[in-house]
mmCIF file of C-alpha atoms and ligand atoms in Angstrom:
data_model
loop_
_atom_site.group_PDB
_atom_site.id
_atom_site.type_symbol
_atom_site.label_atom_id
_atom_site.label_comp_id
_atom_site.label_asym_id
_atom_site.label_seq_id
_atom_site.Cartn_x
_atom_site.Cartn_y
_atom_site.Cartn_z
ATOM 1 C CA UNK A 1 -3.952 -40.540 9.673
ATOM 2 C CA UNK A 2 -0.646 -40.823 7.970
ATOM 3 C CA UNK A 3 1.142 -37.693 6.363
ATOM 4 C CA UNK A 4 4.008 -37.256 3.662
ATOM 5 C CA UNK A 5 6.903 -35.611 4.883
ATOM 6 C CA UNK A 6 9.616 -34.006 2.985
ATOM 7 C CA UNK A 7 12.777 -32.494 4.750
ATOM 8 C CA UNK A 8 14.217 -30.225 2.723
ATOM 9 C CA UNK A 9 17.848 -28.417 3.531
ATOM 10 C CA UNK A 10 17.841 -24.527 2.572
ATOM 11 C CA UNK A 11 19.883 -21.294 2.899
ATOM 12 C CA UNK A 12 17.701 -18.655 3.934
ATOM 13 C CA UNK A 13 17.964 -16.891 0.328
ATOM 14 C CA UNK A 14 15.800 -20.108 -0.982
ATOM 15 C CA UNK A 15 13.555 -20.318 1.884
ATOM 16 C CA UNK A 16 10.503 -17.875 0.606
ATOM 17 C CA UNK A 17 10.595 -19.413 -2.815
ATOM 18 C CA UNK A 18 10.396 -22.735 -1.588
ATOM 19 C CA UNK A 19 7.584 -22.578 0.999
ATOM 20 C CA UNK A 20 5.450 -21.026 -1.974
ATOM 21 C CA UNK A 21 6.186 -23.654 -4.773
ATOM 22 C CA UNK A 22 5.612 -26.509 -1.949
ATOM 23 C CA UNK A 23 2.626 -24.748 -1.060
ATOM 24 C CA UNK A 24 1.339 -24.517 -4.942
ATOM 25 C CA UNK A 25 1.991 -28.249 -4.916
ATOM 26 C CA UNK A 26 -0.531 -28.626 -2.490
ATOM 27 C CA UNK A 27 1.202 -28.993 0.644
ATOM 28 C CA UNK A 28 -1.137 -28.143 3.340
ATOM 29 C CA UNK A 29 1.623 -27.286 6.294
ATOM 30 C CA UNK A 30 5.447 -25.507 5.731
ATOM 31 C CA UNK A 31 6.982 -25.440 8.829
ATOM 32 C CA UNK A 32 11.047 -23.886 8.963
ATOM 33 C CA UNK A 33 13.092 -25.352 11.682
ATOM 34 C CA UNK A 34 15.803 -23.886 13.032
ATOM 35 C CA UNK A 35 19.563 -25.154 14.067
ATOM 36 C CA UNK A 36 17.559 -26.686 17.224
ATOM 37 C CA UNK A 37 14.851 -28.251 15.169
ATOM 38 C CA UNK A 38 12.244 -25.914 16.735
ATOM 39 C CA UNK A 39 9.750 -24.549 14.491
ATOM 40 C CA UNK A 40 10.399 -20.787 13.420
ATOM 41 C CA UNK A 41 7.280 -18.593 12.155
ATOM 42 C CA UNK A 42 8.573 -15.708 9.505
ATOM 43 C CA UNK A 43 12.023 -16.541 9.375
ATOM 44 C CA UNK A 44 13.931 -13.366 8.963
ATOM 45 C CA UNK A 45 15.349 -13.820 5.807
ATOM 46 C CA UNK A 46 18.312 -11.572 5.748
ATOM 47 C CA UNK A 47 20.228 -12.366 8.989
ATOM 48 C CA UNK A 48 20.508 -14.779 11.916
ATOM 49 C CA UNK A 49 23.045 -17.447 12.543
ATOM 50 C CA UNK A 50 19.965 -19.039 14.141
ATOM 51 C CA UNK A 51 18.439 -19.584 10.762
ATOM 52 C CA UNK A 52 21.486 -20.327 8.490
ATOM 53 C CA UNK A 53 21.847 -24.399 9.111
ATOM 54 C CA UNK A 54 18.119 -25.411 8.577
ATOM 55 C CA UNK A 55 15.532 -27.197 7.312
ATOM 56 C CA UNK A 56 12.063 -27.058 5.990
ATOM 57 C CA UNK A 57 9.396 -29.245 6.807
ATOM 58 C CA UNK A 58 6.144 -29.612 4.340
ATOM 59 C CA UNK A 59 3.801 -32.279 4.759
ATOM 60 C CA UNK A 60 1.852 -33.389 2.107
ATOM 61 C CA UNK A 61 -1.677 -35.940 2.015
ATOM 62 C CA UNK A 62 0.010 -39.168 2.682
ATOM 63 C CA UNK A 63 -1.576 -40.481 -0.863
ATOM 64 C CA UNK A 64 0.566 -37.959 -2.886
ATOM 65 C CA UNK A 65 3.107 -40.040 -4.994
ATOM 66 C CA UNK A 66 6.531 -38.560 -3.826
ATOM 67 C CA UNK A 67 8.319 -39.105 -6.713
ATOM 68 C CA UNK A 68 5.926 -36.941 -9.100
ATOM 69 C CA UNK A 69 5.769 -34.097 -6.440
ATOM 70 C CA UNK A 70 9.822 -33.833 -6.507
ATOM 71 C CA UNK A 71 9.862 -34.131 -10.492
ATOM 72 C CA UNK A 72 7.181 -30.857 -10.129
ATOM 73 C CA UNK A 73 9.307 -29.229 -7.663
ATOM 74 C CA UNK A 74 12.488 -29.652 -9.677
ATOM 75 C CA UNK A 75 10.617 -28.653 -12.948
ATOM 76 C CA UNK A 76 9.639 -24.915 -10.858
ATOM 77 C CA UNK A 77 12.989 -24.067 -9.489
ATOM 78 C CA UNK A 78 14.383 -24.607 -12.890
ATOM 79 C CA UNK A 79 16.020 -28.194 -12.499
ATOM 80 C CA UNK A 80 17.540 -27.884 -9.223
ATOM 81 C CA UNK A 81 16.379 -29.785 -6.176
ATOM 82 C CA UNK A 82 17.499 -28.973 -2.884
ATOM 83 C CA UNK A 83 18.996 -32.163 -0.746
ATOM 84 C CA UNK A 84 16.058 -33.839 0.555
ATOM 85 C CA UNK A 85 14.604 -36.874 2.527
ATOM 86 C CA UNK A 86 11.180 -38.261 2.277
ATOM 87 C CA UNK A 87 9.227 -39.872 4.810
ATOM 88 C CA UNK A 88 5.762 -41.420 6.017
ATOM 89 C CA UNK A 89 5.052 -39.696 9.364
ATOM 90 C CA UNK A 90 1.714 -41.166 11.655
ATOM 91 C CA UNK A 91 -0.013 -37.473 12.710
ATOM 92 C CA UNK A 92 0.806 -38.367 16.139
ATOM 93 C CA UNK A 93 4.292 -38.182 15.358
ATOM 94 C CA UNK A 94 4.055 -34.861 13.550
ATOM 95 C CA UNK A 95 1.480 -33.163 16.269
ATOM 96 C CA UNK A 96 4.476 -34.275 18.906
ATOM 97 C CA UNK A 97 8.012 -34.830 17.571
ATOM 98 C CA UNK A 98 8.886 -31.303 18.205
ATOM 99 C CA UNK A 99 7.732 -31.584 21.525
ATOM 100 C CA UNK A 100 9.551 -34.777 22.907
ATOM 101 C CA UNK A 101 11.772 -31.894 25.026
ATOM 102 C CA UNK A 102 8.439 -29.635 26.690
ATOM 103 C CA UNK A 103 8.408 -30.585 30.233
ATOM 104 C CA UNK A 104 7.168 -28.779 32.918
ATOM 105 C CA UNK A 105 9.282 -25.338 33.422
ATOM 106 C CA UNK A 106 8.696 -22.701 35.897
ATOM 107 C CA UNK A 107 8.685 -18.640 34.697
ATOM 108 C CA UNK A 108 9.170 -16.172 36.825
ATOM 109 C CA UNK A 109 8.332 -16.476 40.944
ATOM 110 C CA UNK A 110 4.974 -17.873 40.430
ATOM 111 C CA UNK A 111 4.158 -19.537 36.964
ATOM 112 C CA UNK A 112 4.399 -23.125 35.737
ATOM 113 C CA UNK A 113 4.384 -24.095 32.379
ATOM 114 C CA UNK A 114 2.978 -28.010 32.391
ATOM 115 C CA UNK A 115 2.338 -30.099 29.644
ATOM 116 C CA UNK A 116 -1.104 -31.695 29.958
ATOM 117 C CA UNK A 117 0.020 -34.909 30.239
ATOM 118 C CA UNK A 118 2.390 -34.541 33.094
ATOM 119 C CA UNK A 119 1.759 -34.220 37.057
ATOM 120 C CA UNK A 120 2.290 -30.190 38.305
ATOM 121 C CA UNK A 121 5.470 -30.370 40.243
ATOM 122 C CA UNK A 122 4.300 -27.173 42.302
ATOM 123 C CA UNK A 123 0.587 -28.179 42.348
ATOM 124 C CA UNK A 124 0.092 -24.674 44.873
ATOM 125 C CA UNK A 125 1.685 -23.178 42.133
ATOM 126 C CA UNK A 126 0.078 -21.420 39.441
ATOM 127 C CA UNK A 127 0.201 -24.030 36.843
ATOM 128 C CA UNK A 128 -0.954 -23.451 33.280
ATOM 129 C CA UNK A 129 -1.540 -26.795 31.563
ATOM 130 C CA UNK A 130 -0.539 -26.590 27.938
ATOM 131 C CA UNK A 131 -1.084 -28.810 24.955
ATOM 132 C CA UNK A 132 0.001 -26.770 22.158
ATOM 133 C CA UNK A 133 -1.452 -29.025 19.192
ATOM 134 C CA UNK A 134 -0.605 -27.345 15.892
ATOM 135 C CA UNK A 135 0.609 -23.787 17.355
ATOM 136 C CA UNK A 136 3.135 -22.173 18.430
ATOM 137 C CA UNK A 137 3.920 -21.536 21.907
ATOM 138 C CA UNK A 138 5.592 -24.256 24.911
ATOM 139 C CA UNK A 139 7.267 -21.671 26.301
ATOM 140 C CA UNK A 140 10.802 -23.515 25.335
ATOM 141 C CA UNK A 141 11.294 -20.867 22.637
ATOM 142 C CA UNK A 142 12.790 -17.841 24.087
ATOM 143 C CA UNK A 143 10.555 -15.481 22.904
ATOM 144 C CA UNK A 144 7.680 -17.080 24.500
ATOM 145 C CA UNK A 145 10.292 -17.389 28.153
ATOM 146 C CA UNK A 146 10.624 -13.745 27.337
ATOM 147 C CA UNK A 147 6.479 -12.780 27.978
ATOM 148 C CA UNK A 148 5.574 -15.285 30.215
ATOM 149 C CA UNK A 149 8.181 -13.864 32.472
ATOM 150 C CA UNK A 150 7.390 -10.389 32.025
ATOM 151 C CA UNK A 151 3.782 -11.162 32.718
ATOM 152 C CA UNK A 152 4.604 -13.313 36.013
ATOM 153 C CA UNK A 153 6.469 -9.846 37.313
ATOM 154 C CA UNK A 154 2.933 -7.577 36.551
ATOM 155 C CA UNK A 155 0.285 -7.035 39.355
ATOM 156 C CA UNK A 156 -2.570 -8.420 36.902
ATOM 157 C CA UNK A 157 -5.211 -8.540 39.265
ATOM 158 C CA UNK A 158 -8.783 -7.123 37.342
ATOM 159 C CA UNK A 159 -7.010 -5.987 34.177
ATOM 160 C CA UNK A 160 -7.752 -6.262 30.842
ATOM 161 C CA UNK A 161 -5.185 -8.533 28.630
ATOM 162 C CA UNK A 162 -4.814 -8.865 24.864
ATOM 163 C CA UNK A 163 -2.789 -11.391 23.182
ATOM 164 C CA UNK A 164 -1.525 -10.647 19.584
ATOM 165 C CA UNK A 165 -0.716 -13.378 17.869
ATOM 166 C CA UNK A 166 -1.789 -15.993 20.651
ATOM 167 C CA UNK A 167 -0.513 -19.088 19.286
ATOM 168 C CA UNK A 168 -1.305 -21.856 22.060
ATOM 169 C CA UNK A 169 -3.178 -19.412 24.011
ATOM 170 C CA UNK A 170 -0.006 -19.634 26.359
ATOM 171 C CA UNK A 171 0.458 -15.775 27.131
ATOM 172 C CA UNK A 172 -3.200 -15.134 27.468
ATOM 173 C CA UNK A 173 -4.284 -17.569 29.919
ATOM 174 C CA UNK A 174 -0.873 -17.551 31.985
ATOM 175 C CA UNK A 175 -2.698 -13.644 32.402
ATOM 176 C CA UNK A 176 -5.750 -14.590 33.065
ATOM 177 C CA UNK A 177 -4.397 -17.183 35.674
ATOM 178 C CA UNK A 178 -2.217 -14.506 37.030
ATOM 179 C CA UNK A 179 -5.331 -12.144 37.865
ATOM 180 C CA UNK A 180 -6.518 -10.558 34.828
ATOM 181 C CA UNK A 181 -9.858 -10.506 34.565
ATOM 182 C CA UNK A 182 -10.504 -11.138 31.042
ATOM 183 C CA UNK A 183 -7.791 -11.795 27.999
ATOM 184 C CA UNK A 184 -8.854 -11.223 24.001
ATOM 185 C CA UNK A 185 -6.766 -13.876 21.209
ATOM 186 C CA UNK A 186 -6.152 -12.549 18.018
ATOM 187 C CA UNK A 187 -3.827 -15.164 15.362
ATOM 188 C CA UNK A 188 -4.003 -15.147 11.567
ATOM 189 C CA UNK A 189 -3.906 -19.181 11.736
ATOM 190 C CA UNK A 190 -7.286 -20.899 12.715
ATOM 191 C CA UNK A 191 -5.441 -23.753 14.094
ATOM 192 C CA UNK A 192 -4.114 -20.906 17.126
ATOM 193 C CA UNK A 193 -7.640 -20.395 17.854
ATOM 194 C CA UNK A 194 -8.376 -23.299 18.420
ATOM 195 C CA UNK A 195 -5.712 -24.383 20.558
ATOM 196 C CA UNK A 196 -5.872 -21.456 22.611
ATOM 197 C CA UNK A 197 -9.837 -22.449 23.177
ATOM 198 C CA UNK A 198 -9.005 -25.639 24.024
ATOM 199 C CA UNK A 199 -6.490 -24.838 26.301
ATOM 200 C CA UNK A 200 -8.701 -22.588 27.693
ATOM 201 C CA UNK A 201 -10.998 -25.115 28.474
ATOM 202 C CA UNK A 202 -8.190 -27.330 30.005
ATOM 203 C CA UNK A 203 -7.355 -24.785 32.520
ATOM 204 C CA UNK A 204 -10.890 -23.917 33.644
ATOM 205 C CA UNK A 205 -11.483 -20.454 32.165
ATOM 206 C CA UNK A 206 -15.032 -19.700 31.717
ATOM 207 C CA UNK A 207 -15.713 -19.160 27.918
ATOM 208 C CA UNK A 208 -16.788 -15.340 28.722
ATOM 209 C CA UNK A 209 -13.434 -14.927 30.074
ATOM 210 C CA UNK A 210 -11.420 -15.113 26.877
ATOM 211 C CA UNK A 211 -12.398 -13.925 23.428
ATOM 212 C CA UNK A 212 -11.089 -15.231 20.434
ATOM 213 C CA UNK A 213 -10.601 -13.434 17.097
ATOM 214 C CA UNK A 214 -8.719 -13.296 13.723
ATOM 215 C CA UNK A 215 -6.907 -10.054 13.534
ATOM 216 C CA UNK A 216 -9.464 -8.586 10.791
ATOM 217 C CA UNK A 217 -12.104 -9.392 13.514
ATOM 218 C CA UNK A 218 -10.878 -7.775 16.058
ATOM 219 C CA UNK A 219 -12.743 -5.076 17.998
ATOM 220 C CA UNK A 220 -10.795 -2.297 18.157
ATOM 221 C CA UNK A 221 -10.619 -1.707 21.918
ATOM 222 C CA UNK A 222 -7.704 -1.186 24.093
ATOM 223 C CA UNK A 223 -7.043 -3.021 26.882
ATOM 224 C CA UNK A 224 -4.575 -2.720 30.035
ATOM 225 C CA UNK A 225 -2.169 -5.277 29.096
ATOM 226 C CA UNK A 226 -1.260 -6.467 25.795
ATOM 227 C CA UNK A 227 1.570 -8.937 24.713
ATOM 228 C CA UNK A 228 2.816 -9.389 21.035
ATOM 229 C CA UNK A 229 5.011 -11.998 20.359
ATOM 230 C CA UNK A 230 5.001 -11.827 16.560
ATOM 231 C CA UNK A 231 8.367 -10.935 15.096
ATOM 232 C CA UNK A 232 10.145 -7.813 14.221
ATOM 233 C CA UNK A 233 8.674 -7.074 11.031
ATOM 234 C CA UNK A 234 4.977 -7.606 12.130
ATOM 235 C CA UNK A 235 5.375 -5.452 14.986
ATOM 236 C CA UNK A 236 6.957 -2.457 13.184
ATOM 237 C CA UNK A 237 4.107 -2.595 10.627
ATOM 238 C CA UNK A 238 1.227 -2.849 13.350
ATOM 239 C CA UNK A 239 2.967 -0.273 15.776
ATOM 240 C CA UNK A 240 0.204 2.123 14.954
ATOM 241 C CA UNK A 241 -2.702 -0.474 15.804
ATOM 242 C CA UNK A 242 -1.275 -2.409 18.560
ATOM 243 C CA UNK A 243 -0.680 1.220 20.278
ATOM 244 C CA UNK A 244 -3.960 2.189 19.935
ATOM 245 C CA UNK A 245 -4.834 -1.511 21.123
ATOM 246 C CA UNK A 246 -3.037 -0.317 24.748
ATOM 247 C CA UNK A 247 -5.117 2.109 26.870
ATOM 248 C CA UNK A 248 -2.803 4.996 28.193
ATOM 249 C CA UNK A 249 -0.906 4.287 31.304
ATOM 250 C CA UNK A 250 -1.223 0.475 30.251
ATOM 251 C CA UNK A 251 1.372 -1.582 29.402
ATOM 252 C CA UNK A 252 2.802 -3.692 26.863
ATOM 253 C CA UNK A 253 5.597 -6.121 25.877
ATOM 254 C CA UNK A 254 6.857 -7.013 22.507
ATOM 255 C CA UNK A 255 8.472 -10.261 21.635
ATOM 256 C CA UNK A 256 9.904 -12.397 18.688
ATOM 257 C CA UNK A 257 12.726 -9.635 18.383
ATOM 258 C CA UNK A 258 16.508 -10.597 17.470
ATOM 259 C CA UNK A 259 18.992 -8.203 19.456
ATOM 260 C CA UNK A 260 19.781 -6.843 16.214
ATOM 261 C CA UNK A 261 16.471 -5.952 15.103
ATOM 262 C CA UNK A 262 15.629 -4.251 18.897
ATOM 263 C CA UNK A 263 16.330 -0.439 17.848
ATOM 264 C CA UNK A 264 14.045 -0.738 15.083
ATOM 265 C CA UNK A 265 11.266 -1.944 16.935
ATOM 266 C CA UNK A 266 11.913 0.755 20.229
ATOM 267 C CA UNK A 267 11.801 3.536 17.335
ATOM 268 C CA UNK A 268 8.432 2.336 16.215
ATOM 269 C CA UNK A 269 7.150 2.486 20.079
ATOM 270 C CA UNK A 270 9.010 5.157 21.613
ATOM 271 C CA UNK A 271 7.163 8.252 20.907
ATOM 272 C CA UNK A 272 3.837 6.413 22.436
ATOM 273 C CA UNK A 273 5.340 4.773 25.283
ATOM 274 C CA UNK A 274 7.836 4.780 28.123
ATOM 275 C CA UNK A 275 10.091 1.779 26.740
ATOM 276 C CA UNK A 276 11.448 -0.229 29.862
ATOM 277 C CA UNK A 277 15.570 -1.174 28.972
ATOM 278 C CA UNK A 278 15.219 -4.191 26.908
ATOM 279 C CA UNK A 279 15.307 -7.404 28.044
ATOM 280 C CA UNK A 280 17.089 -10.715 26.201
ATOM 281 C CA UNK A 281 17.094 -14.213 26.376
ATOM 282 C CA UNK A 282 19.530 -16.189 23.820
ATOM 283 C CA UNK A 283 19.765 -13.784 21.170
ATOM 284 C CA UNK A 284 16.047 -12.719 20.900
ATOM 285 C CA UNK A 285 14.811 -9.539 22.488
ATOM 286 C CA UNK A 286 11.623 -8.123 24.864
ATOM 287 C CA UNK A 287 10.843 -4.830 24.636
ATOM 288 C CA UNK A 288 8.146 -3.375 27.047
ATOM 289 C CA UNK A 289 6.849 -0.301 28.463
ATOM 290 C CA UNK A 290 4.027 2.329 29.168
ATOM 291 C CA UNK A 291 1.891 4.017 26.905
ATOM 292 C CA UNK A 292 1.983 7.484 27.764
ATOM 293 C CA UNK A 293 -1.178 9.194 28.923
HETATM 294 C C1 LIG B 1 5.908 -16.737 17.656
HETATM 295 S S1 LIG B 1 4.243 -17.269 17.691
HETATM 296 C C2 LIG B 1 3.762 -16.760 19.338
HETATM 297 C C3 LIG B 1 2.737 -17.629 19.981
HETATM 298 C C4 LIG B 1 2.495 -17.354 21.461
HETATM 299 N N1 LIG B 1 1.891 -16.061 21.660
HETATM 300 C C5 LIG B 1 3.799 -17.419 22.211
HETATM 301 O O1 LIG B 1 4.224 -16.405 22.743
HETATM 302 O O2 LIG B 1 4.403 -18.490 22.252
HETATM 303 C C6 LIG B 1 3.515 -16.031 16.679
HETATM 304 C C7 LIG B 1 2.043 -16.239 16.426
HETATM 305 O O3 LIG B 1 1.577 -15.050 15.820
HETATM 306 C C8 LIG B 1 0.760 -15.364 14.721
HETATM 307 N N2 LIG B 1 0.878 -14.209 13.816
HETATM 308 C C9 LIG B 1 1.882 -13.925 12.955
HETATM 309 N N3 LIG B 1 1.646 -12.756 12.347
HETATM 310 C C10 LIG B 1 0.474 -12.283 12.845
HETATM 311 C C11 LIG B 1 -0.312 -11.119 12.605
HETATM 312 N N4 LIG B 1 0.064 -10.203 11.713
HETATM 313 N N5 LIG B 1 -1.466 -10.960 13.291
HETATM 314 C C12 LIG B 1 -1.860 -11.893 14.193
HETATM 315 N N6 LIG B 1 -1.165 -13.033 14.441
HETATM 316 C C13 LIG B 1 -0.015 -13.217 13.790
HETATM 317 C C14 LIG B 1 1.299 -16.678 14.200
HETATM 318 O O4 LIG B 1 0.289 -17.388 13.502
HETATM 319 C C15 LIG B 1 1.728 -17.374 15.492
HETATM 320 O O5 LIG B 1 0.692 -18.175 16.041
#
């Protein structure tokens, strides 16, 4: 299956407008790259150097006549049209070109990160084999580097794991592979779900070992461990649910948090937990800690 693919060059200020009038035209994916042309979910809107020389990706159904879709695009934003380039992409392309760089990378002392179509370079090690699909989550984004190290330096053995916002599945089964005895996936997008079951599958966890949910569906029951790598904004909003999410004495680690953005997520956290300094990683933060009992 073939796709329509328009590039689109924005300043942050446009970049919320624009994903909803491509979306009204009936695109059916906006993805915003960043300087690096990785994908970025929630850009934050008001800061980051990261985010100020990008692009935005929409596809469209490859039978959509290009020309008529700019001429509606340019008729919403009032006559302007941003600089553009249109392509026909193959799916296969689209599924992989942001992943031509994912090769096999070690995290921490223990954990390997290998893409399911290469060879384990470690195979004693503990090797998670990843094929992201759709979502988010290689583990060459920093804020992903960020968890799965944090997780390779906890004694999981037994424990109880929840992912929020799983993306791939990545953090959840790197815990489960590490020891934890069973890991619960929550994501808004379908798309995560089903990656993360599939990758499930590809590393041999039973089914009964990892639950998946939207976030609506999600029992409310608080387990040992739980990672959130979901951005800044998310995090401060769910601060009261994602704490009662962590049992007391358990732990947790946030992710998807720029350095400058790190004191507004420890306020949210600190009067429930024992915040561990906070960790970085190329301009992104991790912040972790206890829940107190
Ligand atoms: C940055 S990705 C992280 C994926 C993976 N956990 C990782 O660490 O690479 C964030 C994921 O959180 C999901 N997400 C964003 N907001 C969310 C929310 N409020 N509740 C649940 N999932 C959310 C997104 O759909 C996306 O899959």
């Amino acid at each position: 299956m073939s796709w329509l693919q328009i590039r689109l060059a924005i300043t942050p200020d446009q970049a919320e407008a624009l994903e909803n009038q491509l979306l009204d035209l009936g695109a059916v994916s906006v993805t915003f790259m960043d300087a690096e042309d990785q994908p970025i979910f929630e850009p934050d809107l008001n800061t980051t150097p990261l985010w100020s020389h990008t692009h935005l990706l929409a596809l469209f159904e490859a039978d959509t006549d290009p020309d008529s879709l700019l001429a509606h695009l340019q008729l919403l934003r009032g006559g302007e049209l941003p600089e553009h380039q249109v392509e026909v992409i193959e799916d296969q392309d689209w599924e992989r070109s942001w992943m031509d760089n994912f090769q096999p990378m070690r995290f921490g002392r223990r954990l390997w990160i290998v893409p399911s179509w290469h060879s384990a370079p470690e195979p004693d090690a503990v090797n998670l084999l990843l094929d992201p699909g759709l979502a988010f989550g290689t583990g060459t984004h920093p804020t992903t580097a960020l968890c799965l190290e944090w997780l390779d330096a906890q004694s999981l053995h037994g424990q109880s794991l929840l992912d929020f916002g799983c993306g791939s599945g990545i953090l959840a089964i790197a815990g489960l592979l590490l020891g934890a005895e069973h890991a619960v996936g929550t994501d808004i997008d379908t798309q995560a779900l089903d990656a993360s079951r599939d990758n499930a599958e590809r590393n041999g966890i039973a089914e009964e070992r990892f639950a998946l949910y939207l976030p609506e569906a999600l029992p409310e029951e608080p387990a040992d461990v739980v990672v959130a790598n979901i951005l800044a904004g998310p995090l401060v909003s769910l601060a009261p649910r994602i704490t009662a999410l962590v049992k007391p004495g358990g732990r947790l680690a946030l992710s998807g948090i720029l350095a400058e953005q790190a004191e507004e997520v420890r306020a949210a956290y600190s009067e429930a937990f024992e915040l561990d300094p906070t960790a970085d990683k190329d301009g992104w933060v991790r912040i972790s800690g206890i829940r107190r009992a």
